[in-house]
């Protein structure tokens, strides 16, 4: 993508997603994604009734009287966006490609996060870690992330979700909120890695899919190509049996995905490229505040 065209697209996404995060998601993001733990604040002198387990034993050695650690709820979050950049994300038959929709959703979440004074980081993944952007604050950082999402070209076209969440567990030492964004067209099981990651972090899965993955049009012979393997074949979409089998396969895969996410206790939402993702995100936020 040419530099001028890329900057124009980044600006368009910024205008749209900042408005959404300010006007539509105001307050909802903060309520749905609170700090999960207690952070050390200060020490003060021990008072009768304080929990002896909170005594900081390093302080009395210097002051010859007991002091206790004071904790407060963590409000400032670190938010990680785990973004699938494999070949299948370039597909789209309605308003936009899956990759473009992922970029918009990620930007909306990022602008919502900085209003909450949170840090934002990104992991681009295929079947390898393509790029890691450490968490930072600020508009310039978010615009850099959006630019990378729009123009990034991965080394590999395949997908390995398990590897991505395993990397998250390894690289993020403190608890964070992680949005796992993918079409989840995967061939390997990632339930164990996801369960471990969600025990340490707050993982939320956002599936973006195209309607043609669910339903085939009746247009006769069609050449299809697997974006990740390059395998091509010709199918006859006029066959009702073929179309029914295609839809049945979709629902089977979706059931398996929901089972994996539910088993790992991961909140999730599925969004079609033909839908308004705002409604789906608000439903996700509302679900988490109940």
mmCIF file of C-alpha atoms in Angstrom:
data_model
loop_
_atom_site.group_PDB
_atom_site.id
_atom_site.type_symbol
_atom_site.label_atom_id
_atom_site.label_comp_id
_atom_site.label_asym_id
_atom_site.label_seq_id
_atom_site.Cartn_x
_atom_site.Cartn_y
_atom_site.Cartn_z
ATOM 1 C CA UNK A 1 0.000 0.000 0.000
ATOM 2 C CA UNK A 2 1.383 3.447 -0.953
ATOM 3 C CA UNK A 3 2.300 5.772 1.915
ATOM 4 C CA UNK A 4 -0.339 8.430 1.074
ATOM 5 C CA UNK A 5 -3.081 5.821 0.732
ATOM 6 C CA UNK A 6 -1.996 4.131 3.967
ATOM 7 C CA UNK A 7 -2.007 7.406 5.940
ATOM 8 C CA UNK A 8 -5.441 8.271 4.562
ATOM 9 C CA UNK A 9 -6.814 4.904 5.660
ATOM 10 C CA UNK A 10 -5.207 5.214 9.103
ATOM 11 C CA UNK A 11 -6.820 8.649 9.495
ATOM 12 C CA UNK A 12 -10.239 7.308 8.440
ATOM 13 C CA UNK A 13 -10.027 4.500 10.961
ATOM 14 C CA UNK A 14 -8.873 6.912 13.685
ATOM 15 C CA UNK A 15 -11.830 9.268 13.112
ATOM 16 C CA UNK A 16 -14.377 6.455 13.114
ATOM 17 C CA UNK A 17 -12.998 4.419 15.991
ATOM 18 C CA UNK A 18 -12.219 7.371 18.285
ATOM 19 C CA UNK A 19 -15.825 8.526 17.944
ATOM 20 C CA UNK A 20 -17.063 5.046 18.741
ATOM 21 C CA UNK A 21 -14.824 4.655 21.768
ATOM 22 C CA UNK A 22 -15.733 8.114 23.117
ATOM 23 C CA UNK A 23 -19.473 8.246 22.412
ATOM 24 C CA UNK A 24 -20.648 4.635 22.378
ATOM 25 C CA UNK A 25 -18.303 2.730 24.678
ATOM 26 C CA UNK A 26 -17.827 5.458 27.280
ATOM 27 C CA UNK A 27 -17.815 3.734 30.659
ATOM 28 C CA UNK A 28 -18.606 0.273 29.274
ATOM 29 C CA UNK A 29 -14.980 -0.622 28.606
ATOM 30 C CA UNK A 30 -13.918 0.437 32.107
ATOM 31 C CA UNK A 31 -16.726 -1.586 33.714
ATOM 32 C CA UNK A 32 -16.117 -4.669 31.579
ATOM 33 C CA UNK A 33 -12.332 -4.800 31.946
ATOM 34 C CA UNK A 34 -11.310 -3.853 35.471
ATOM 35 C CA UNK A 35 -7.979 -4.535 37.059
ATOM 36 C CA UNK A 36 -7.913 -8.132 38.246
ATOM 37 C CA UNK A 37 -5.636 -7.827 41.253
ATOM 38 C CA UNK A 38 -4.366 -5.668 44.072
ATOM 39 C CA UNK A 39 -1.291 -3.502 43.607
ATOM 40 C CA UNK A 40 1.126 -2.403 46.336
ATOM 41 C CA UNK A 41 0.520 1.237 47.267
ATOM 42 C CA UNK A 42 2.515 2.163 50.399
ATOM 43 C CA UNK A 43 3.505 1.099 53.912
ATOM 44 C CA UNK A 44 2.140 2.517 57.153
ATOM 45 C CA UNK A 45 2.648 1.816 60.816
ATOM 46 C CA UNK A 46 0.905 -1.283 62.168
ATOM 47 C CA UNK A 47 -2.438 -0.663 63.900
ATOM 48 C CA UNK A 48 -4.380 -2.983 66.179
ATOM 49 C CA UNK A 49 -6.558 -5.271 64.049
ATOM 50 C CA UNK A 50 -4.341 -5.254 60.956
ATOM 51 C CA UNK A 51 -3.636 -8.627 59.352
ATOM 52 C CA UNK A 52 -0.204 -9.776 60.549
ATOM 53 C CA UNK A 53 0.301 -11.364 57.132
ATOM 54 C CA UNK A 54 0.573 -7.840 55.652
ATOM 55 C CA UNK A 55 3.521 -6.895 57.862
ATOM 56 C CA UNK A 56 6.543 -5.846 55.832
ATOM 57 C CA UNK A 57 9.338 -7.515 57.786
ATOM 58 C CA UNK A 58 12.028 -5.529 55.969
ATOM 59 C CA UNK A 59 10.856 -2.205 57.439
ATOM 60 C CA UNK A 60 10.919 -3.057 61.192
ATOM 61 C CA UNK A 61 14.594 -3.959 60.910
ATOM 62 C CA UNK A 62 15.285 -0.287 60.218
ATOM 63 C CA UNK A 63 12.607 1.450 62.346
ATOM 64 C CA UNK A 64 12.263 -1.085 65.213
ATOM 65 C CA UNK A 65 8.458 -1.074 64.998
ATOM 66 C CA UNK A 66 6.099 -2.973 62.668
ATOM 67 C CA UNK A 67 4.773 -1.563 59.401
ATOM 68 C CA UNK A 68 2.179 -3.120 57.091
ATOM 69 C CA UNK A 69 1.875 -3.047 53.318
ATOM 70 C CA UNK A 70 -1.166 -1.196 51.963
ATOM 71 C CA UNK A 71 -2.702 -2.453 48.715
ATOM 72 C CA UNK A 72 -5.241 -0.915 46.386
ATOM 73 C CA UNK A 73 -7.204 -2.297 43.456
ATOM 74 C CA UNK A 74 -5.344 -2.060 40.170
ATOM 75 C CA UNK A 75 -7.245 0.255 37.843
ATOM 76 C CA UNK A 76 -4.636 0.787 35.185
ATOM 77 C CA UNK A 77 -4.536 -2.175 32.821
ATOM 78 C CA UNK A 78 -2.141 -3.528 30.288
ATOM 79 C CA UNK A 79 -4.093 -4.549 27.193
ATOM 80 C CA UNK A 80 -2.609 -6.930 24.638
ATOM 81 C CA UNK A 81 -4.044 -7.387 21.149
ATOM 82 C CA UNK A 82 -3.217 -10.825 19.724
ATOM 83 C CA UNK A 83 -3.869 -10.315 16.018
ATOM 84 C CA UNK A 84 -4.002 -13.158 13.504
ATOM 85 C CA UNK A 85 -2.208 -12.048 10.309
ATOM 86 C CA UNK A 86 -2.368 -15.371 8.440
ATOM 87 C CA UNK A 87 -3.457 -15.647 4.807
ATOM 88 C CA UNK A 88 -7.124 -16.441 5.479
ATOM 89 C CA UNK A 89 -7.689 -12.937 6.942
ATOM 90 C CA UNK A 90 -7.337 -11.386 3.468
ATOM 91 C CA UNK A 91 -10.687 -12.865 2.416
ATOM 92 C CA UNK A 92 -13.898 -10.830 2.299
ATOM 93 C CA UNK A 93 -16.999 -10.832 0.085
ATOM 94 C CA UNK A 94 -19.260 -8.228 1.703
ATOM 95 C CA UNK A 95 -18.147 -4.769 2.893
ATOM 96 C CA UNK A 96 -14.533 -5.440 3.811
ATOM 97 C CA UNK A 97 -11.933 -8.132 4.330
ATOM 98 C CA UNK A 98 -11.578 -9.879 7.663
ATOM 99 C CA UNK A 99 -8.196 -8.174 8.078
ATOM 100 C CA UNK A 100 -9.735 -4.689 7.691
ATOM 101 C CA UNK A 101 -12.490 -5.464 10.199
ATOM 102 C CA UNK A 102 -9.947 -6.796 12.699
ATOM 103 C CA UNK A 103 -7.983 -3.545 12.299
ATOM 104 C CA UNK A 104 -11.099 -1.444 13.029
ATOM 105 C CA UNK A 105 -12.089 -3.510 16.063
ATOM 106 C CA UNK A 106 -8.540 -3.405 17.397
ATOM 107 C CA UNK A 107 -8.406 0.377 16.923
ATOM 108 C CA UNK A 108 -11.725 0.828 18.739
ATOM 109 C CA UNK A 109 -10.479 -1.250 21.668
ATOM 110 C CA UNK A 110 -7.172 0.629 21.682
ATOM 111 C CA UNK A 111 -8.789 4.087 21.795
ATOM 112 C CA UNK A 112 -11.172 2.853 24.522
ATOM 113 C CA UNK A 113 -8.150 1.656 26.474
ATOM 114 C CA UNK A 114 -6.203 4.935 26.340
ATOM 115 C CA UNK A 115 -9.251 6.780 27.653
ATOM 116 C CA UNK A 116 -8.857 4.500 30.670
ATOM 117 C CA UNK A 117 -5.123 5.355 30.811
ATOM 118 C CA UNK A 118 -4.193 1.777 29.891
ATOM 119 C CA UNK A 119 -1.136 0.553 28.028
ATOM 120 C CA UNK A 120 -1.587 -1.197 24.672
ATOM 121 C CA UNK A 121 0.650 -3.838 23.137
ATOM 122 C CA UNK A 122 0.294 -6.096 20.081
ATOM 123 C CA UNK A 123 1.347 -9.558 18.998
ATOM 124 C CA UNK A 124 1.018 -10.279 15.266
ATOM 125 C CA UNK A 125 0.966 -14.028 14.728
ATOM 126 C CA UNK A 126 0.592 -16.647 11.990
ATOM 127 C CA UNK A 127 2.086 -20.044 12.832
ATOM 128 C CA UNK A 128 4.969 -18.023 14.267
ATOM 129 C CA UNK A 129 5.327 -14.742 16.143
ATOM 130 C CA UNK A 130 5.536 -12.259 13.292
ATOM 131 C CA UNK A 131 5.969 -9.111 15.383
ATOM 132 C CA UNK A 132 5.748 -8.058 19.015
ATOM 133 C CA UNK A 133 5.013 -4.429 19.914
ATOM 134 C CA UNK A 134 5.524 -3.885 23.680
ATOM 135 C CA UNK A 135 2.760 -2.099 25.621
ATOM 136 C CA UNK A 136 2.828 1.709 25.694
ATOM 137 C CA UNK A 137 0.394 4.578 26.152
ATOM 138 C CA UNK A 138 -0.613 7.409 23.855
ATOM 139 C CA UNK A 139 -2.205 8.300 20.537
ATOM 140 C CA UNK A 140 1.044 8.112 18.535
ATOM 141 C CA UNK A 141 1.557 4.549 19.715
ATOM 142 C CA UNK A 142 -1.979 3.559 18.680
ATOM 143 C CA UNK A 143 -1.622 5.148 15.237
ATOM 144 C CA UNK A 144 1.605 3.186 14.782
ATOM 145 C CA UNK A 145 -0.257 -0.017 15.698
ATOM 146 C CA UNK A 146 -3.094 0.738 13.232
ATOM 147 C CA UNK A 147 -0.581 1.491 10.467
ATOM 148 C CA UNK A 148 1.184 -1.795 11.117
ATOM 149 C CA UNK A 149 -2.091 -3.755 11.075
ATOM 150 C CA UNK A 150 -3.076 -2.309 7.708
ATOM 151 C CA UNK A 151 0.284 -2.694 5.991
ATOM 152 C CA UNK A 152 1.915 -5.682 7.702
ATOM 153 C CA UNK A 153 2.942 -8.604 5.494
ATOM 154 C CA UNK A 154 3.561 -11.868 7.378
ATOM 155 C CA UNK A 155 6.377 -14.307 6.687
ATOM 156 C CA UNK A 156 3.960 -17.253 6.927
ATOM 157 C CA UNK A 157 0.357 -17.696 5.759
ATOM 158 C CA UNK A 158 -0.589 -20.454 8.217
ATOM 159 C CA UNK A 159 -2.144 -20.179 11.702
ATOM 160 C CA UNK A 160 -1.190 -21.468 15.148
ATOM 161 C CA UNK A 161 -3.329 -19.938 17.902
ATOM 162 C CA UNK A 162 -1.810 -22.137 20.615
ATOM 163 C CA UNK A 163 1.664 -20.826 19.882
ATOM 164 C CA UNK A 164 0.409 -17.217 20.122
ATOM 165 C CA UNK A 165 -1.246 -17.569 23.540
ATOM 166 C CA UNK A 166 1.772 -19.537 24.794
ATOM 167 C CA UNK A 167 3.949 -16.578 23.782
ATOM 168 C CA UNK A 168 1.598 -14.250 25.690
ATOM 169 C CA UNK A 169 1.978 -16.346 28.842
ATOM 170 C CA UNK A 170 5.749 -16.281 28.503
ATOM 171 C CA UNK A 171 6.314 -12.623 27.598
ATOM 172 C CA UNK A 172 3.775 -10.918 29.901
ATOM 173 C CA UNK A 173 4.995 -11.299 33.468
ATOM 174 C CA UNK A 174 2.088 -9.408 35.057
ATOM 175 C CA UNK A 175 -1.612 -10.011 34.525
ATOM 176 C CA UNK A 176 -3.147 -8.290 31.502
ATOM 177 C CA UNK A 177 -6.327 -8.226 29.443
ATOM 178 C CA UNK A 178 -5.712 -9.939 26.098
ATOM 179 C CA UNK A 179 -7.988 -9.772 23.049
ATOM 180 C CA UNK A 180 -7.383 -12.799 20.813
ATOM 181 C CA UNK A 181 -8.556 -11.759 17.325
ATOM 182 C CA UNK A 182 -8.752 -14.374 14.569
ATOM 183 C CA UNK A 183 -11.066 -16.199 12.183
ATOM 184 C CA UNK A 184 -9.969 -19.348 14.053
ATOM 185 C CA UNK A 185 -9.459 -21.354 10.872
ATOM 186 C CA UNK A 186 -7.052 -23.639 12.685
ATOM 187 C CA UNK A 187 -6.098 -27.272 12.247
ATOM 188 C CA UNK A 188 -4.570 -27.950 15.657
ATOM 189 C CA UNK A 189 -5.967 -27.965 19.195
ATOM 190 C CA UNK A 190 -5.036 -24.969 21.355
ATOM 191 C CA UNK A 191 -7.213 -25.597 24.427
ATOM 192 C CA UNK A 192 -4.396 -26.403 26.866
ATOM 193 C CA UNK A 193 -2.350 -23.277 25.971
ATOM 194 C CA UNK A 194 -5.488 -21.124 26.166
ATOM 195 C CA UNK A 195 -6.491 -22.504 29.561
ATOM 196 C CA UNK A 196 -3.036 -21.779 30.991
ATOM 197 C CA UNK A 197 -3.013 -18.264 29.505
ATOM 198 C CA UNK A 198 -6.462 -17.448 30.884
ATOM 199 C CA UNK A 199 -5.464 -18.564 34.372
ATOM 200 C CA UNK A 200 -2.784 -15.866 34.405
ATOM 201 C CA UNK A 201 -4.470 -13.252 32.203
ATOM 202 C CA UNK A 202 -7.988 -12.194 31.227
ATOM 203 C CA UNK A 203 -8.307 -13.540 27.683
ATOM 204 C CA UNK A 204 -11.214 -12.535 25.437
ATOM 205 C CA UNK A 205 -11.700 -14.132 22.000
ATOM 206 C CA UNK A 206 -13.095 -12.178 19.046
ATOM 207 C CA UNK A 207 -13.832 -14.245 15.948
ATOM 208 C CA UNK A 208 -14.195 -12.423 12.635
ATOM 209 C CA UNK A 209 -15.626 -14.452 9.765
ATOM 210 C CA UNK A 210 -17.082 -14.003 6.285
ATOM 211 C CA UNK A 211 -20.601 -15.154 5.454
ATOM 212 C CA UNK A 212 -19.294 -17.346 2.623
ATOM 213 C CA UNK A 213 -17.584 -19.532 5.234
ATOM 214 C CA UNK A 214 -21.089 -20.293 6.463
ATOM 215 C CA UNK A 215 -23.131 -20.328 3.248
ATOM 216 C CA UNK A 216 -22.147 -20.895 -0.382
ATOM 217 C CA UNK A 217 -24.039 -19.038 -3.150
ATOM 218 C CA UNK A 218 -25.629 -21.029 -5.975
ATOM 219 C CA UNK A 219 -23.439 -19.737 -8.845
ATOM 220 C CA UNK A 220 -22.418 -22.951 -10.599
ATOM 221 C CA UNK A 221 -18.774 -23.902 -10.946
ATOM 222 C CA UNK A 222 -16.431 -22.015 -8.628
ATOM 223 C CA UNK A 223 -12.655 -22.175 -8.232
ATOM 224 C CA UNK A 224 -11.654 -21.936 -4.587
ATOM 225 C CA UNK A 225 -8.226 -21.597 -3.043
ATOM 226 C CA UNK A 226 -7.032 -22.258 0.488
ATOM 227 C CA UNK A 227 -5.298 -19.003 1.435
ATOM 228 C CA UNK A 228 -2.996 -20.739 3.911
ATOM 229 C CA UNK A 229 -1.922 -23.821 1.947
ATOM 230 C CA UNK A 230 -2.398 -22.579 -1.633
ATOM 231 C CA UNK A 231 -4.432 -25.694 -2.523
ATOM 232 C CA UNK A 232 -6.955 -25.045 -5.323
ATOM 233 C CA UNK A 233 -10.008 -26.952 -6.471
ATOM 234 C CA UNK A 234 -13.173 -26.450 -8.523
ATOM 235 C CA UNK A 235 -16.543 -27.065 -6.853
ATOM 236 C CA UNK A 236 -20.100 -27.111 -8.228
ATOM 237 C CA UNK A 237 -22.113 -24.727 -6.050
ATOM 238 C CA UNK A 238 -25.319 -25.597 -7.910
ATOM 239 C CA UNK A 239 -25.301 -28.863 -5.927
ATOM 240 C CA UNK A 240 -27.696 -28.481 -3.004
ATOM 241 C CA UNK A 241 -25.994 -31.399 -1.297
ATOM 242 C CA UNK A 242 -22.603 -29.646 -1.495
ATOM 243 C CA UNK A 243 -24.011 -26.399 -0.115
ATOM 244 C CA UNK A 244 -25.699 -28.206 2.779
ATOM 245 C CA UNK A 245 -22.469 -30.091 3.550
ATOM 246 C CA UNK A 246 -20.541 -26.817 3.537
ATOM 247 C CA UNK A 247 -22.953 -25.227 6.035
ATOM 248 C CA UNK A 248 -22.998 -28.344 8.220
ATOM 249 C CA UNK A 249 -19.181 -28.296 8.335
ATOM 250 C CA UNK A 250 -19.272 -24.632 9.418
ATOM 251 C CA UNK A 251 -21.642 -25.323 12.314
ATOM 252 C CA UNK A 252 -19.544 -28.306 13.392
ATOM 253 C CA UNK A 253 -16.389 -26.160 13.485
ATOM 254 C CA UNK A 254 -18.222 -23.417 15.372
ATOM 255 C CA UNK A 255 -19.470 -25.890 17.964
ATOM 256 C CA UNK A 256 -15.916 -27.174 18.476
ATOM 257 C CA UNK A 257 -14.602 -23.610 18.823
ATOM 258 C CA UNK A 258 -17.282 -22.654 21.377
ATOM 259 C CA UNK A 259 -16.535 -25.818 23.324
ATOM 260 C CA UNK A 260 -12.823 -24.971 23.429
ATOM 261 C CA UNK A 261 -13.419 -21.374 24.515
ATOM 262 C CA UNK A 262 -16.056 -22.284 27.091
ATOM 263 C CA UNK A 263 -13.887 -25.055 28.541
ATOM 264 C CA UNK A 264 -11.048 -22.542 28.922
ATOM 265 C CA UNK A 265 -13.477 -20.060 30.545
ATOM 266 C CA UNK A 266 -12.808 -17.479 27.837
ATOM 267 C CA UNK A 267 -15.481 -14.895 26.977
ATOM 268 C CA UNK A 268 -16.009 -14.707 23.232
ATOM 269 C CA UNK A 269 -18.006 -13.179 20.401
ATOM 270 C CA UNK A 270 -18.318 -13.987 16.676
ATOM 271 C CA UNK A 271 -18.704 -11.145 14.159
ATOM 272 C CA UNK A 272 -19.392 -11.370 10.419
ATOM 273 C CA UNK A 273 -17.758 -8.915 7.999
ATOM 274 C CA UNK A 274 -21.283 -8.003 6.875
ATOM 275 C CA UNK A 275 -22.368 -7.012 10.384
ATOM 276 C CA UNK A 276 -21.958 -3.874 12.463
ATOM 277 C CA UNK A 277 -19.297 -4.900 14.960
ATOM 278 C CA UNK A 278 -20.365 -2.149 17.389
ATOM 279 C CA UNK A 279 -23.472 -4.067 18.402
ATOM 280 C CA UNK A 280 -21.483 -7.257 18.987
ATOM 281 C CA UNK A 281 -18.842 -5.468 21.089
ATOM 282 C CA UNK A 282 -21.511 -3.807 23.223
ATOM 283 C CA UNK A 283 -23.106 -7.207 23.829
ATOM 284 C CA UNK A 284 -19.689 -8.545 24.879
ATOM 285 C CA UNK A 285 -19.134 -5.618 27.248
ATOM 286 C CA UNK A 286 -22.647 -5.964 28.722
ATOM 287 C CA UNK A 287 -22.158 -9.701 29.253
ATOM 288 C CA UNK A 288 -19.010 -9.077 31.271
ATOM 289 C CA UNK A 289 -20.629 -6.522 33.574
ATOM 290 C CA UNK A 290 -23.480 -8.811 34.644
#
